[in-house]
Coordinates of C-alpha atoms and ligand atoms in Angstrom, one line a residue:
X1 CA 31.2 -5.6 4.0
X2 CA 27.9 -7.5 4.3
X3 CA 25.0 -5.4 5.7
X4 CA 24.3 -5.9 9.4
X5 CA 21.0 -6.5 11.1
X6 CA 22.0 -4.6 14.2
X7 CA 19.7 -2.0 15.5
X8 CA 20.6 1.3 13.8
X9 CA 17.6 3.5 13.9
X10 CA 17.5 6.9 12.3
X11 CA 17.9 9.0 15.4
X12 CA 15.2 11.4 16.5
X13 CA 16.7 14.8 16.5
X14 CA 15.9 18.3 17.8
X15 CA 15.8 21.2 15.4
X16 CA 17.2 24.7 15.7
X17 CA 18.1 25.7 19.2
X18 CA 16.8 22.5 20.6
X19 CA 13.2 23.2 19.4
X20 CA 11.4 20.2 17.9
X21 CA 10.7 20.8 14.2
X22 CA 7.2 20.3 12.9
X23 CA 6.9 16.8 11.7
X24 CA 5.4 15.9 8.4
X25 CA 2.4 13.7 9.1
X26 CA 2.0 11.1 6.3
X27 CA 1.2 7.7 5.1
X28 CA 3.4 5.7 2.7
X29 CA 0.7 6.3 0.0
X30 CA 0.8 10.1 0.5
X31 CA 4.6 10.1 0.0
X32 CA 4.2 7.7 -3.0
X33 CA 1.7 10.1 -4.6
X34 CA 4.3 12.9 -4.5
X35 CA 7.1 10.6 -5.8
X36 CA 4.9 9.4 -8.7
X37 CA 3.8 12.9 -9.6
X38 CA 4.0 16.1 -7.6
X39 CA 0.9 17.5 -9.4
X40 CA -1.2 14.4 -8.5
X41 CA -0.1 15.0 -4.9
X42 CA -1.2 18.6 -5.1
X43 CA -4.6 17.7 -6.5
X44 CA -5.1 15.0 -3.7
X45 CA -3.7 16.8 -0.7
X46 CA -3.2 20.5 -1.2
X47 CA -5.9 21.9 -3.4
X48 CA -9.1 22.6 -1.6
X49 CA -11.8 21.9 -2.6
X50 CA -10.3 18.7 -4.1
X51 CA -10.7 18.8 -7.9
X52 CA -13.3 16.4 -9.3
X53 CA -12.1 12.9 -9.7
X54 CA -12.9 10.5 -12.5
X55 CA -15.3 7.5 -11.9
X56 CA -14.3 4.6 -9.6
X57 CA -12.1 1.9 -10.9
X58 CA -13.2 -1.7 -11.1
X59 CA -9.7 -2.9 -10.1
X60 CA -9.8 -0.8 -6.9
X61 CA -13.2 -2.4 -6.1
X62 CA -11.8 -5.9 -6.7
X63 CA -8.8 -5.2 -4.6
X64 CA -10.8 -3.7 -1.8
X65 CA -13.3 -6.7 -1.8
X66 CA -10.5 -9.3 -1.6
X67 CA -8.7 -7.4 1.1
X68 CA -11.8 -7.1 3.2
X69 CA -12.7 -10.8 2.8
X70 CA -9.2 -11.7 4.1
X71 CA -9.5 -9.3 7.0
X72 CA -12.9 -10.8 7.9
X73 CA -11.5 -14.4 7.5
X74 CA -9.0 -13.6 10.3
X75 CA -11.8 -12.1 12.4
X76 CA -13.5 -15.6 12.4
X77 CA -12.6 -18.0 15.3
X78 CA -9.9 -20.4 14.0
X79 CA -12.3 -23.4 13.8
X80 CA -14.5 -21.4 11.3
X81 CA -11.5 -20.3 9.1
X82 CA -12.2 -22.7 6.2
X83 CA -12.8 -22.2 2.5
X84 CA -16.5 -22.8 2.9
X85 CA -16.7 -19.4 4.8
X86 CA -15.3 -17.5 1.8
X87 CA -18.4 -17.0 -0.5
X88 CA -20.3 -15.3 2.4
X89 CA -17.3 -13.2 3.4
X90 CA -16.7 -12.1 -0.2
X91 CA -20.4 -11.5 -1.0
X92 CA -21.1 -9.5 2.1
X93 CA -18.5 -6.8 1.5
X94 CA -18.3 -7.0 -2.3
X95 CA -17.7 -3.6 -3.9
X96 CA -19.7 -3.2 -7.2
X97 CA -18.4 0.0 -8.6
X98 CA -16.5 0.4 -11.9
X99 CA -17.5 -2.7 -13.7
X100 CA -18.7 -2.5 -17.3
X101 CA -21.7 -4.7 -16.7
X102 CA -23.0 -7.5 -14.4
X103 CA -21.4 -10.2 -16.5
X104 CA -17.9 -8.8 -16.0
X105 CA -18.6 -8.2 -12.3
X106 CA -19.8 -11.8 -11.9
X107 CA -16.6 -13.1 -13.7
X108 CA -14.5 -11.0 -11.4
X109 CA -16.3 -12.3 -8.3
X110 CA -15.8 -15.9 -9.4
X111 CA -12.1 -15.3 -10.0
X112 CA -11.7 -13.5 -6.7
X113 CA -13.3 -16.5 -4.9
X114 CA -10.9 -18.9 -6.7
X115 CA -7.9 -16.8 -5.7
X116 CA -9.1 -16.7 -2.1
X117 CA -9.8 -20.4 -1.9
X118 CA -6.4 -21.2 -3.2
X119 CA -4.8 -18.7 -0.9
X120 CA -6.4 -19.6 2.4
X121 CA -5.4 -23.3 1.7
X122 CA -1.8 -22.1 2.2
X123 CA -2.7 -20.5 5.6
X124 CA -2.7 -22.1 9.0
X125 CA -6.0 -21.2 10.5
X126 CA -4.6 -21.6 14.0
X127 CA -2.0 -18.9 13.4
X128 CA -2.8 -15.5 14.7
X129 CA -1.0 -12.7 13.0
X130 CA 0.4 -9.8 15.1
X131 CA -2.0 -7.6 13.2
X132 CA -4.5 -7.6 10.4
X133 CA -5.1 -4.3 8.7
X134 CA -3.2 -2.9 11.6
X135 CA -2.1 0.7 11.8
X136 CA 1.6 1.1 12.7
X137 CA 3.2 4.4 13.4
X138 CA 6.7 5.8 14.0
X139 CA 8.4 9.1 14.2
X140 CA 11.8 10.3 12.9
X141 CA 13.3 13.7 13.0
X142 CA 11.2 14.7 10.0
X143 CA 8.3 12.3 9.7
X144 CA 5.3 11.3 11.8
X145 CA 4.6 8.2 9.8
X146 CA 1.5 6.0 10.0
X147 CA 0.1 3.4 7.7
X148 CA -2.2 0.4 7.7
X149 CA -0.4 -2.9 6.9
X150 CA -2.5 -5.7 5.3
X151 CA -1.1 -8.2 7.7
X152 CA 1.8 -8.4 10.1
X153 CA 2.9 -12.0 10.8
X154 CA 4.6 -13.3 13.9
X155 CA 7.3 -15.8 12.8
X156 CA 10.4 -17.3 14.3
X157 CA 13.6 -16.3 12.4
X158 CA 17.2 -17.4 13.0
X159 CA 17.5 -15.1 15.9
X160 CA 14.1 -15.6 17.5
X161 CA 10.7 -14.0 17.1
X162 CA 10.2 -11.7 14.2
X163 CA 7.5 -9.6 12.6
X164 CA 6.9 -10.0 8.8
X165 CA 5.1 -7.5 6.7
X166 CA 2.5 -9.0 4.3
X167 CA 0.9 -7.0 1.5
X168 CA -1.8 -8.6 -0.7
X169 CA -1.8 -7.8 -4.4
X170 CA -4.6 -8.5 -6.9
X171 CA -3.2 -6.8 -10.1
X172 CA -2.8 -8.6 -13.4
X173 CA 0.9 -9.0 -13.5
X174 CA 3.0 -11.2 -11.2
X175 CA 5.6 -9.7 -8.9
X176 CA 9.3 -10.2 -8.3
X177 CA 11.7 -9.9 -5.4
X178 CA 12.8 -6.5 -6.8
X179 CA 9.2 -5.3 -6.3
X180 CA 9.4 -6.2 -2.7
X181 CA 12.9 -4.8 -2.3
X182 CA 12.1 -1.5 -4.0
X183 CA 8.7 -0.8 -2.2
X184 CA 9.1 2.2 0.0
X185 CA 5.7 1.5 1.6
X186 CA 6.8 -2.0 2.7
X187 CA 10.1 -0.7 4.1
X188 CA 8.3 2.0 6.1
X189 CA 5.8 -0.5 7.5
X190 CA 8.7 -2.7 8.6
X191 CA 10.5 0.3 10.2
X192 CA 7.3 1.2 12.1
X193 CA 6.4 -2.4 13.0
X194 CA 9.8 -2.8 14.7
X195 CA 9.0 0.0 17.0
X196 CA 5.4 -0.8 17.6
X197 CA 6.0 -4.5 18.4
X198 CA 9.5 -4.2 19.8
X199 CA 10.8 -7.1 17.8
X200 CA 12.9 -7.3 14.6
X201 CA 11.0 -6.7 11.4
X202 CA 13.1 -7.1 8.2
X203 CA 11.2 -9.4 6.0
X204 CA 8.6 -7.9 3.6
X205 CA 6.4 -10.0 1.3
X206 CA 4.0 -9.3 -1.6
X207 CA 1.4 -12.0 -1.8
X208 CA 0.0 -12.0 -5.4
X209 CA -3.3 -13.8 -5.2
X210 CA -4.0 -14.3 -8.9
X211 CA -0.8 -16.4 -9.3
X212 CA -0.5 -17.7 -5.7
X213 CA 3.1 -16.4 -5.6
X214 CA 5.1 -14.6 -3.0
X215 CA 7.8 -12.0 -3.8
X216 CA 9.9 -11.4 -0.7
X217 CA 12.8 -9.3 0.4
X218 CA 14.9 -9.4 3.6
X219 CA 15.8 -5.8 4.6
X220 CA 18.7 -4.8 6.8
X221 CA 19.1 -1.8 9.1
X222 CA 20.9 -0.1 6.4
X223 CA 18.3 -0.7 3.7
X224 CA 15.5 0.4 6.0
X225 CA 17.4 3.5 7.0
X226 CA 18.0 4.3 3.4
X227 CA 14.3 4.1 2.6
X228 CA 13.5 6.2 5.6
X229 CA 16.0 8.8 4.5
X230 CA 14.4 8.9 1.0
X231 CA 11.0 9.3 2.6
X232 CA 12.4 12.2 4.7
X233 CA 13.9 13.8 1.6
X234 CA 10.5 13.6 -0.1
X235 CA 8.8 15.0 3.0
X236 CA 11.3 17.9 3.1
X237 CA 10.6 18.7 -0.5
X238 CA 6.8 18.5 0.0
X239 CA 7.0 20.8 3.0
X240 CA 9.1 23.3 1.1
X241 CA 6.7 23.2 -1.9
X242 CA 3.6 23.7 0.3
X243 CA 5.3 26.6 2.1
X244 CA 6.3 28.2 -1.2
X245 CA 2.7 28.0 -2.5
X246 CA 1.3 29.4 0.8
X247 CA 3.8 32.3 0.3
X248 CA 2.5 33.0 -3.2
X249 CA 4.6 30.8 -5.5
X250 CA 3.0 29.5 -8.7
X251 CA 1.4 26.2 -7.7
X252 CA 1.7 24.8 -11.2
X253 CA 5.5 25.3 -11.2
X254 CA 5.9 24.2 -7.6
X255 CA 4.1 21.0 -8.1
X256 CA 5.0 20.0 -11.7
X257 CA 3.3 17.4 -13.8
X258 CA 5.1 14.1 -14.4
X259 CA 3.5 12.7 -17.5
X260 CA 3.9 9.0 -18.2
X261 CA 2.1 5.7 -18.2
X262 CA 0.4 6.5 -14.9
X263 CA -1.6 9.3 -16.5
X264 CA -4.1 6.9 -18.1
X265 CA -5.0 5.6 -14.6
X266 CA -4.9 8.9 -12.8
X267 CA -8.1 10.1 -11.0
X268 CA -7.2 13.7 -12.0
X269 CA -6.5 13.1 -15.7
X270 CA -9.4 15.3 -16.8
X271 CA -8.3 18.4 -14.8
X272 CA -4.6 18.0 -15.4
X273 CA -3.2 19.7 -18.5
X274 CA -0.7 16.8 -19.1
X275 CA -3.3 14.1 -18.5
X276 CA -5.9 15.6 -20.8
X277 CA -3.9 14.6 -23.8
X278 CA -3.6 11.0 -22.7
X279 CA -6.0 8.4 -23.9
X280 CA -8.6 7.6 -21.2
X281 CA -8.7 4.1 -19.8
X282 CA -12.2 2.6 -19.2
X283 CA -12.8 2.1 -15.5
X284 CA -12.9 -1.7 -16.0
X285 CA -9.9 -1.8 -18.3
X286 CA -7.6 -3.6 -15.8
X287 CA -10.1 -6.4 -15.0
X288 CA -11.5 -7.0 -18.5
X289 CA -9.3 -10.0 -19.0
X290 CA -11.0 -11.8 -16.1
X291 CA -14.1 -12.4 -18.3
X292 CA -12.1 -14.5 -20.7
Ligands
SF4_301 S1 -2.6 13.1 -15.3 FE1 -0.4 12.4 -15.2 S2 0.8 14.4 -14.9 FE2 -1.4 14.8 -14.5 S3 -1.6 14.6 -12.3 FE3 -2.1 12.6 -13.1 S4 -0.2 11.4 -13.1 FE4 0.3 13.6 -12.9

């Protein structure tokens, strides 16, 4: 049977004896940290004081700079949304941390400006999104979810006005429809946006600026509900783990390591027993190719 697009929300429920259960307050990135590696989650959200992190990453600086420039582009009046505004926008909020040297930083700035110029040429300056870096929130029986979507577009679909989730990406590799389909964060934004804007929101898009490509997926009520269910399962596991540690369980066993390719990029590599054996990446490793 083909999936339907009828409204089928995950129902809000009451817990034992009609008492509301405590909701797990989270963002998609908090859930994602646990799903990637429970130990990384513990270092980020449970251990206090937070263990020392490694130095800032140049790719995070680059991503933040591009995101902020696009946010500020939409803050301009429509008649000033033109490519000529971009150098000032990018320069004024450029994040300098993590680059090997000024030469690499300049190369990254020039590439970022190229990406932005190409990208804004595809946008209609008259079009006002429903939200830019907009926080959307929703509750289920387990989650009090909130997150900041890069952009939420107002579009007209086959059945009328729709909201579309847009996420900007600045990483090296291009993205595919499977990346959009599998992203829990995008699905949770869509789920929350439906409730905030009271209009259908099924389409999610990854806009990869370095290649100027868009990877998109059309969700259904079923696929959104599935992602919400997975998020709820993760939240239930996290709450049980946090409770166990508060009750005296061994935190290392309760939040196990998940060694793998992410370790080289992990902020806590130096304090983590699994990460300490992994070769360190230089803070600029993911942007070095931009100098070529
Ligand atoms: S270094 Fe690897 S195993 Fe350790 S916390 Fe980070 S991602 Fe997890």
